[in-house]
Structures are given as C-alpha cells and as structure tokens.
Amino acid sequence: MDRLIYTSMTGAKNLMFRQDALAQNLANANTTGYRADTVALRAVPARGQEAGTRVFALETTTGADHSPGPMQATGRPLDVAVQGPGWIAVQGLDGTEAYTRAGNLQVGADGTLQLPNGLPVLSDGGAPIVVPVDAKVQVGADGTVSANVDGRPEVNQAGRIKLVNPEAAELTKGLDGLFRIRSGEPAEVDETVRLADGTLEGSNVNVVEAMIGMIAAARQFEMQMKLLSTAEQNEQKAAGLIGNL
C-alpha cells in the first residue's frame, strides 16, 4: 500500500497550523506591544527499509518575533513604552508573573495600576501597584510610579514597576499573549531597562508579509490536497489491477 496519502496529510495538517498563526498575527496587527507568532515547518525522512523516499512535514514553532514595533507618541501620562530590550511584569489570570510590552496602563476602580484587560502591573517587590483613587499618576523612566492627590505639592511614590530583560530563549509565549520564563521562576529586575512616557509601542506584525504568507500557505495546502486525491486514485487503480489478476 502506498503511504503517499499519509505524507501528504502531514503537509496539509501543518499548513493549517501555519495559517492559524498567520491569522492570529493579522488579528493583532493593531494590538499594543504585540509580538508576532512565528511558525516553521521542517522535513523529516520516514524511517524504515521501504520508506527511504518518504518525507514527513513537522511543525517547528520558534516562538515569537522579538523585533521592536513602531513607537507612537500619545502624550498620555499613563502610556509607556519600553525603550530597547525589556519587559513589563504583570500578574496573569492564573496568578503567575508574566511579561508584556503593552504599556497602555490605567488605574482601576480600586486604585490598582493595570492593563486595559484588568491584569495588575507588578512592582519590583512582586506585589500589584496601588495608587490613590483620582490621583494624578506619572511614571518615571526607571518605572517609578508617583501619585499626586488634589494638586498638593508633595508627591507620593506608589511603587516601582518591575522591569525585566531575560534572554529571548528563556521566554515562552502563552495562549493569553503574555510571555513567561520556561522554568516557571520569576525573572530578575533589570536596572538598565528604561521606559518612555507618553508613548506606546505598536504591534510588530508586518501586515503585507502576513497576507502574502497566508496566500502562499493556501496554495501549498491546495497542492497537498491534490496529492491526497492522486494517492487515492492510484490506490483505486492498483486495487483494480490486482482484482483482475
């Protein structure tokens, strides 16, 4: 029995994974601080005495594209962007420490400094940062959060945002779009990471490349489906020949 149908199936299956990743990137082309997913496929020869000409396609997920996104000036005091390499520490929905490049911060109803999705921003001590409600909040280049209430001359320091800069190889991207250390341990504070206030970093997704990639993947998928059809036809013809013997 010809195994072409199985090798063609692996190609079609993994091209679907690639399409999913490209579609995810396009959907987040305007998401603040988004890092594009990267997916690669590799050919693996099948093992066996009679399988020397068969090659399977396997997915190799390299993680995410860590190239910087475009900087956009907003003038809003709570909008911050990481200058160069580095990450802002937040608390994920699962309670673990996670990292993001999104700096569109806001103050929650309880005074917690958080992202628009409600995830608390962590201090260098590992706890969420809380500021007085209705206070004027400013973020320094080193992540220091200052709060001024009712225009008083004194300014209170509410905390300091935890800024980290682990190696890219140590990071893994979760389904929530946040990055975490592969070992599960929290990253160390990096004193060299700096923030720019009144600025946001846009998504690093190249829309044109993503669209071209989707078209190419769709055509490759069609080719794999044609191979599946050819394998089925060959199988039927072979069975007919054998039946006539």
mmCIF file of C-alpha atoms in Angstrom:
data_model
loop_
_atom_site.group_PDB
_atom_site.id
_atom_site.type_symbol
_atom_site.label_atom_id
_atom_site.label_comp_id
_atom_site.label_asym_id
_atom_site.label_seq_id
_atom_site.Cartn_x
_atom_site.Cartn_y
_atom_site.Cartn_z
ATOM 1 C CA MET A 1 0.000 0.000 0.000
ATOM 2 C CA ASP A 2 1.367 3.420 -0.990
ATOM 3 C CA ARG A 3 1.971 5.674 2.016
ATOM 4 C CA LEU A 4 1.841 8.861 -0.042
ATOM 5 C CA ILE A 5 -1.546 9.674 1.451
ATOM 6 C CA TYR A 6 -0.013 9.859 4.941
ATOM 7 C CA THR A 7 2.944 12.029 3.963
ATOM 8 C CA SER A 8 0.624 14.409 2.086
ATOM 9 C CA MET A 9 -1.656 14.535 5.124
ATOM 10 C CA THR A 10 1.186 15.708 7.380
ATOM 11 C CA GLY A 11 1.922 18.572 4.981
ATOM 12 C CA ALA A 12 -1.716 19.657 4.836
ATOM 13 C CA LYS A 13 -2.138 19.407 8.607
ATOM 14 C CA ASN A 14 0.879 21.560 9.409
ATOM 15 C CA LEU A 15 -0.022 24.126 6.773
ATOM 16 C CA MET A 16 -3.295 24.569 8.663
ATOM 17 C CA PHE A 17 -1.261 25.317 11.811
ATOM 18 C CA ARG A 18 0.718 27.906 9.859
ATOM 19 C CA GLN A 19 -2.482 29.518 8.609
ATOM 20 C CA ASP A 20 -3.780 29.738 12.183
ATOM 21 C CA ALA A 21 -0.609 31.534 13.316
ATOM 22 C CA LEU A 22 -0.721 33.987 10.410
ATOM 23 C CA ALA A 23 -4.410 34.691 11.035
ATOM 24 C CA GLN A 24 -3.639 35.313 14.712
ATOM 25 C CA ASN A 25 -0.935 37.793 13.736
ATOM 26 C CA LEU A 26 -3.226 39.666 11.357
ATOM 27 C CA ALA A 27 -5.926 39.862 14.016
ATOM 28 C CA ASN A 28 -3.410 41.566 16.340
ATOM 29 C CA ALA A 29 -1.844 43.923 13.806
ATOM 30 C CA ASN A 30 -3.134 46.877 15.864
ATOM 31 C CA THR A 31 -2.640 45.375 19.336
ATOM 32 C CA THR A 32 -0.321 47.432 21.534
ATOM 33 C CA GLY A 33 3.015 45.713 22.188
ATOM 34 C CA TYR A 34 2.028 42.512 20.348
ATOM 35 C CA ARG A 35 4.811 40.137 19.324
ATOM 36 C CA ALA A 36 4.095 38.155 16.158
ATOM 37 C CA ASP A 37 3.969 34.359 16.381
ATOM 38 C CA THR A 38 6.490 32.529 14.221
ATOM 39 C CA VAL A 39 5.945 29.028 12.868
ATOM 40 C CA ALA A 40 8.350 26.997 10.754
ATOM 41 C CA LEU A 41 7.991 23.599 9.102
ATOM 42 C CA ARG A 42 10.754 21.057 8.586
ATOM 43 C CA ALA A 43 11.038 17.895 6.521
ATOM 44 C CA VAL A 44 11.785 14.661 8.390
ATOM 45 C CA PRO A 45 12.554 11.489 6.374
ATOM 46 C CA ALA A 46 10.483 8.463 7.346
ATOM 47 C CA ARG A 47 12.443 5.590 8.857
ATOM 48 C CA GLY A 48 12.137 2.063 7.528
ATOM 49 C CA GLN A 49 13.556 -0.251 4.916
ATOM 50 C CA GLU A 50 10.876 0.609 2.371
ATOM 51 C CA ALA A 51 10.361 4.259 3.334
ATOM 52 C CA GLY A 52 13.529 5.847 2.012
ATOM 53 C CA THR A 53 11.651 8.112 -0.392
ATOM 54 C CA ARG A 54 9.025 9.283 2.113
ATOM 55 C CA VAL A 55 9.389 12.601 3.945
ATOM 56 C CA PHE A 56 7.013 13.880 6.622
ATOM 57 C CA ALA A 57 6.331 17.540 7.435
ATOM 58 C CA LEU A 58 6.616 18.511 11.086
ATOM 59 C CA GLU A 59 5.910 21.814 12.791
ATOM 60 C CA THR A 60 8.795 23.681 14.399
ATOM 61 C CA THR A 61 7.461 26.578 16.436
ATOM 62 C CA THR A 62 10.264 29.067 17.044
ATOM 63 C CA GLY A 63 8.129 31.146 19.389
ATOM 64 C CA ALA A 64 7.734 34.835 18.614
ATOM 65 C CA ASP A 65 9.324 37.623 16.668
ATOM 66 C CA HIS A 66 11.107 39.863 19.181
ATOM 67 C CA SER A 67 11.853 42.708 16.797
ATOM 68 C CA PRO A 68 10.594 46.089 18.079
ATOM 69 C CA GLY A 69 7.313 47.561 16.950
ATOM 70 C CA PRO A 70 6.757 51.181 15.866
ATOM 71 C CA MET A 71 6.708 53.841 18.582
ATOM 72 C CA GLN A 72 3.631 56.069 18.698
ATOM 73 C CA ALA A 73 3.507 59.298 20.693
ATOM 74 C CA THR A 74 0.225 59.722 22.590
ATOM 75 C CA GLY A 75 1.019 62.370 25.201
ATOM 76 C CA ARG A 76 -0.958 60.402 27.803
ATOM 77 C CA PRO A 77 0.985 60.162 31.118
ATOM 78 C CA LEU A 78 -0.008 56.523 31.736
ATOM 79 C CA ASP A 79 1.112 55.382 28.287
ATOM 80 C CA VAL A 80 4.637 53.991 28.498
ATOM 81 C CA ALA A 81 6.854 52.104 26.081
ATOM 82 C CA VAL A 82 9.917 50.008 26.847
ATOM 83 C CA GLN A 83 12.975 51.537 25.210
ATOM 84 C CA GLY A 84 15.005 48.772 23.611
ATOM 85 C CA PRO A 85 15.001 45.250 25.063
ATOM 86 C CA GLY A 86 12.938 44.599 28.171
ATOM 87 C CA TRP A 87 9.518 43.728 29.528
ATOM 88 C CA ILE A 88 6.876 44.985 31.958
ATOM 89 C CA ALA A 89 5.879 42.483 34.657
ATOM 90 C CA VAL A 90 2.175 41.831 35.207
ATOM 91 C CA GLN A 91 0.107 39.256 37.054
ATOM 92 C CA GLY A 92 -1.632 36.797 34.734
ATOM 93 C CA LEU A 93 -5.112 35.415 35.236
ATOM 94 C CA ASP A 94 -3.538 32.246 36.652
ATOM 95 C CA GLY A 95 -1.749 34.297 39.315
ATOM 96 C CA THR A 96 1.718 33.781 37.843
ATOM 97 C CA GLU A 97 4.138 36.507 36.901
ATOM 98 C CA ALA A 98 4.080 37.267 33.183
ATOM 99 C CA TYR A 99 5.638 39.836 30.871
ATOM 100 C CA THR A 100 4.336 42.177 28.211
ATOM 101 C CA ARG A 101 5.413 45.091 26.038
ATOM 102 C CA ALA A 102 1.969 46.683 26.228
ATOM 103 C CA GLY A 103 2.242 49.919 28.177
ATOM 104 C CA ASN A 104 -1.264 51.362 27.890
ATOM 105 C CA LEU A 105 -1.753 51.476 31.648
ATOM 106 C CA GLN A 106 -4.781 52.640 33.589
ATOM 107 C CA VAL A 107 -5.946 52.908 37.195
ATOM 108 C CA GLY A 108 -8.714 50.529 38.256
ATOM 109 C CA ALA A 109 -11.657 51.379 40.473
ATOM 110 C CA ASP A 110 -9.711 50.100 43.492
ATOM 111 C CA GLY A 111 -6.596 52.109 42.613
ATOM 112 C CA THR A 112 -4.692 49.176 41.119
ATOM 113 C CA LEU A 113 -2.381 50.072 38.246
ATOM 114 C CA GLN A 114 -3.350 47.663 35.490
ATOM 115 C CA LEU A 115 -3.621 46.903 31.796
ATOM 116 C CA PRO A 116 -6.888 47.552 29.920
ATOM 117 C CA ASN A 117 -7.774 43.866 30.342
ATOM 118 C CA GLY A 118 -7.567 44.235 34.138
ATOM 119 C CA LEU A 119 -4.236 42.471 34.732
ATOM 120 C CA PRO A 120 -2.364 44.166 37.612
ATOM 121 C CA VAL A 121 1.057 45.656 36.988
ATOM 122 C CA LEU A 122 3.624 44.280 39.433
ATOM 123 C CA SER A 123 6.143 46.238 41.475
ATOM 124 C CA ASP A 124 9.804 45.275 41.837
ATOM 125 C CA GLY A 125 8.733 43.614 45.086
ATOM 126 C CA GLY A 126 6.333 41.318 43.251
ATOM 127 C CA ALA A 127 3.066 42.882 44.523
ATOM 128 C CA PRO A 128 0.490 44.857 42.486
ATOM 129 C CA ILE A 129 0.965 48.620 42.486
ATOM 130 C CA VAL A 130 -1.865 50.584 44.118
ATOM 131 C CA VAL A 131 -2.288 54.360 43.852
ATOM 132 C CA PRO A 132 -4.808 56.674 45.491
ATOM 133 C CA VAL A 133 -8.069 56.904 43.580
ATOM 134 C CA ASP A 134 -8.385 60.114 41.486
ATOM 135 C CA ALA A 135 -4.680 60.848 41.938
ATOM 136 C CA LYS A 136 -2.560 62.265 39.129
ATOM 137 C CA VAL A 137 -0.189 59.448 38.253
ATOM 138 C CA GLN A 138 3.130 59.720 36.479
ATOM 139 C CA VAL A 139 5.616 57.020 35.532
ATOM 140 C CA GLY A 140 9.350 57.718 35.511
ATOM 141 C CA ALA A 141 11.927 56.359 33.103
ATOM 142 C CA ASP A 142 13.051 53.799 35.704
ATOM 143 C CA GLY A 143 9.456 52.635 36.294
ATOM 144 C CA THR A 144 8.861 54.699 39.438
ATOM 145 C CA VAL A 145 5.140 55.430 39.858
ATOM 146 C CA SER A 146 4.348 58.766 41.512
ATOM 147 C CA ALA A 147 0.919 59.901 42.647
ATOM 148 C CA ASN A 148 -0.208 63.444 43.392
ATOM 149 C CA VAL A 149 -3.551 63.983 45.120
ATOM 150 C CA ASP A 150 -5.602 67.182 44.735
ATOM 151 C CA GLY A 151 -2.651 69.134 43.334
ATOM 152 C CA ARG A 152 -0.764 69.099 46.616
ATOM 153 C CA PRO A 153 2.944 69.993 46.475
ATOM 154 C CA GLU A 154 4.032 66.651 47.934
ATOM 155 C CA VAL A 155 4.263 63.670 45.593
ATOM 156 C CA ASN A 156 3.918 60.139 46.935
ATOM 157 C CA GLN A 157 5.836 57.253 45.450
ATOM 158 C CA ALA A 158 3.356 54.395 44.995
ATOM 159 C CA GLY A 159 5.915 51.869 43.843
ATOM 160 C CA ARG A 160 8.208 50.958 41.016
ATOM 161 C CA ILE A 161 7.176 48.864 38.024
ATOM 162 C CA LYS A 162 9.125 45.642 37.742
ATOM 163 C CA LEU A 163 11.153 45.821 34.553
ATOM 164 C CA VAL A 164 12.991 42.717 33.396
ATOM 165 C CA ASN A 165 15.104 41.667 30.445
ATOM 166 C CA PRO A 166 15.534 37.866 30.301
ATOM 167 C CA GLU A 167 17.105 36.145 27.300
ATOM 168 C CA ALA A 168 14.670 35.516 24.451
ATOM 169 C CA ALA A 169 15.468 31.792 24.595
ATOM 170 C CA GLU A 170 14.199 31.681 28.193
ATOM 171 C CA LEU A 171 10.766 33.047 27.281
ATOM 172 C CA THR A 172 7.714 31.188 26.070
ATOM 173 C CA LYS A 173 4.511 32.757 24.806
ATOM 174 C CA GLY A 174 1.228 31.632 26.325
ATOM 175 C CA LEU A 175 -2.235 31.459 24.810
ATOM 176 C CA ASP A 176 -3.056 34.713 26.627
ATOM 177 C CA GLY A 177 -0.392 36.534 24.603
ATOM 178 C CA LEU A 178 1.849 37.029 27.642
ATOM 179 C CA PHE A 179 5.396 35.761 27.993
ATOM 180 C CA ARG A 180 6.727 33.692 30.880
ATOM 181 C CA ILE A 181 10.028 32.125 31.898
ATOM 182 C CA ARG A 182 10.160 28.491 30.734
ATOM 183 C CA SER A 183 11.365 27.335 34.153
ATOM 184 C CA GLY A 184 8.390 28.977 35.876
ATOM 185 C CA GLU A 185 10.631 31.155 38.022
ATOM 186 C CA PRO A 186 10.180 34.953 38.039
ATOM 187 C CA ALA A 187 12.771 36.985 36.160
ATOM 188 C CA GLU A 188 15.232 39.233 37.962
ATOM 189 C CA VAL A 189 14.802 43.008 37.939
ATOM 190 C CA ASP A 190 16.995 44.698 35.320
ATOM 191 C CA GLU A 191 18.030 48.200 36.366
ATOM 192 C CA THR A 192 19.068 49.108 32.810
ATOM 193 C CA VAL A 193 15.567 48.823 31.300
ATOM 194 C CA ARG A 194 14.007 52.223 30.692
ATOM 195 C CA LEU A 195 10.520 53.478 29.861
ATOM 196 C CA ALA A 196 9.402 56.353 27.650
ATOM 197 C CA ASP A 197 6.274 58.102 28.921
ATOM 198 C CA GLY A 198 3.543 59.409 26.648
ATOM 199 C CA THR A 199 4.452 56.723 24.107
ATOM 200 C CA LEU A 200 3.140 53.315 23.081
ATOM 201 C CA GLU A 201 4.816 50.545 21.139
ATOM 202 C CA GLY A 202 2.675 49.161 18.355
ATOM 203 C CA SER A 203 2.434 45.597 17.085
ATOM 204 C CA ASN A 204 5.471 44.304 15.191
ATOM 205 C CA VAL A 205 3.272 42.351 12.746
ATOM 206 C CA ASN A 206 4.117 43.066 9.104
ATOM 207 C CA VAL A 207 0.658 43.006 7.544
ATOM 208 C CA VAL A 208 1.903 42.645 3.965
ATOM 209 C CA GLU A 209 4.193 39.713 4.818
ATOM 210 C CA ALA A 210 1.426 38.028 6.811
ATOM 211 C CA MET A 211 -1.049 38.323 3.948
ATOM 212 C CA ILE A 212 1.483 37.005 1.428
ATOM 213 C CA GLY A 213 2.242 34.132 3.808
ATOM 214 C CA MET A 214 -1.452 33.246 4.058
ATOM 215 C CA ILE A 215 -1.801 33.192 0.258
ATOM 216 C CA ALA A 216 1.299 31.007 -0.099
ATOM 217 C CA ALA A 217 0.108 28.631 2.632
ATOM 218 C CA ALA A 218 -3.325 28.367 0.977
ATOM 219 C CA ARG A 219 -1.759 27.412 -2.357
ATOM 220 C CA GLN A 220 0.533 24.886 -0.699
ATOM 221 C CA PHE A 221 -2.477 23.406 1.084
ATOM 222 C CA GLU A 222 -4.276 23.011 -2.248
ATOM 223 C CA MET A 223 -1.228 21.189 -3.617
ATOM 224 C CA GLN A 224 -1.252 18.797 -0.670
ATOM 225 C CA MET A 225 -4.946 18.100 -1.226
ATOM 226 C CA LYS A 226 -4.260 17.320 -4.887
ATOM 227 C CA LEU A 227 -1.583 14.868 -3.767
ATOM 228 C CA LEU A 228 -4.115 13.227 -1.470
ATOM 229 C CA SER A 229 -6.532 12.887 -4.378
ATOM 230 C CA THR A 230 -3.793 11.477 -6.613
ATOM 231 C CA ALA A 231 -2.794 8.954 -3.956
ATOM 232 C CA GLU A 232 -6.414 7.823 -3.628
ATOM 233 C CA GLN A 233 -6.799 7.425 -7.398
ATOM 234 C CA ASN A 234 -3.559 5.444 -7.632
ATOM 235 C CA GLU A 235 -4.757 3.197 -4.821
ATOM 236 C CA GLN A 236 -8.046 2.520 -6.581
ATOM 237 C CA LYS A 237 -6.332 1.743 -9.895
ATOM 238 C CA ALA A 238 -3.862 -0.571 -8.182
ATOM 239 C CA ALA A 239 -6.684 -2.388 -6.407
ATOM 240 C CA GLY A 240 -8.498 -2.781 -9.738
ATOM 241 C CA LEU A 241 -5.443 -4.228 -11.443
ATOM 242 C CA ILE A 242 -4.874 -6.705 -8.644
ATOM 243 C CA GLY A 243 -8.556 -7.694 -8.744
ATOM 244 C CA ASN A 244 -8.305 -8.507 -12.440
ATOM 245 C CA LEU A 245 -5.372 -10.884 -11.993
#
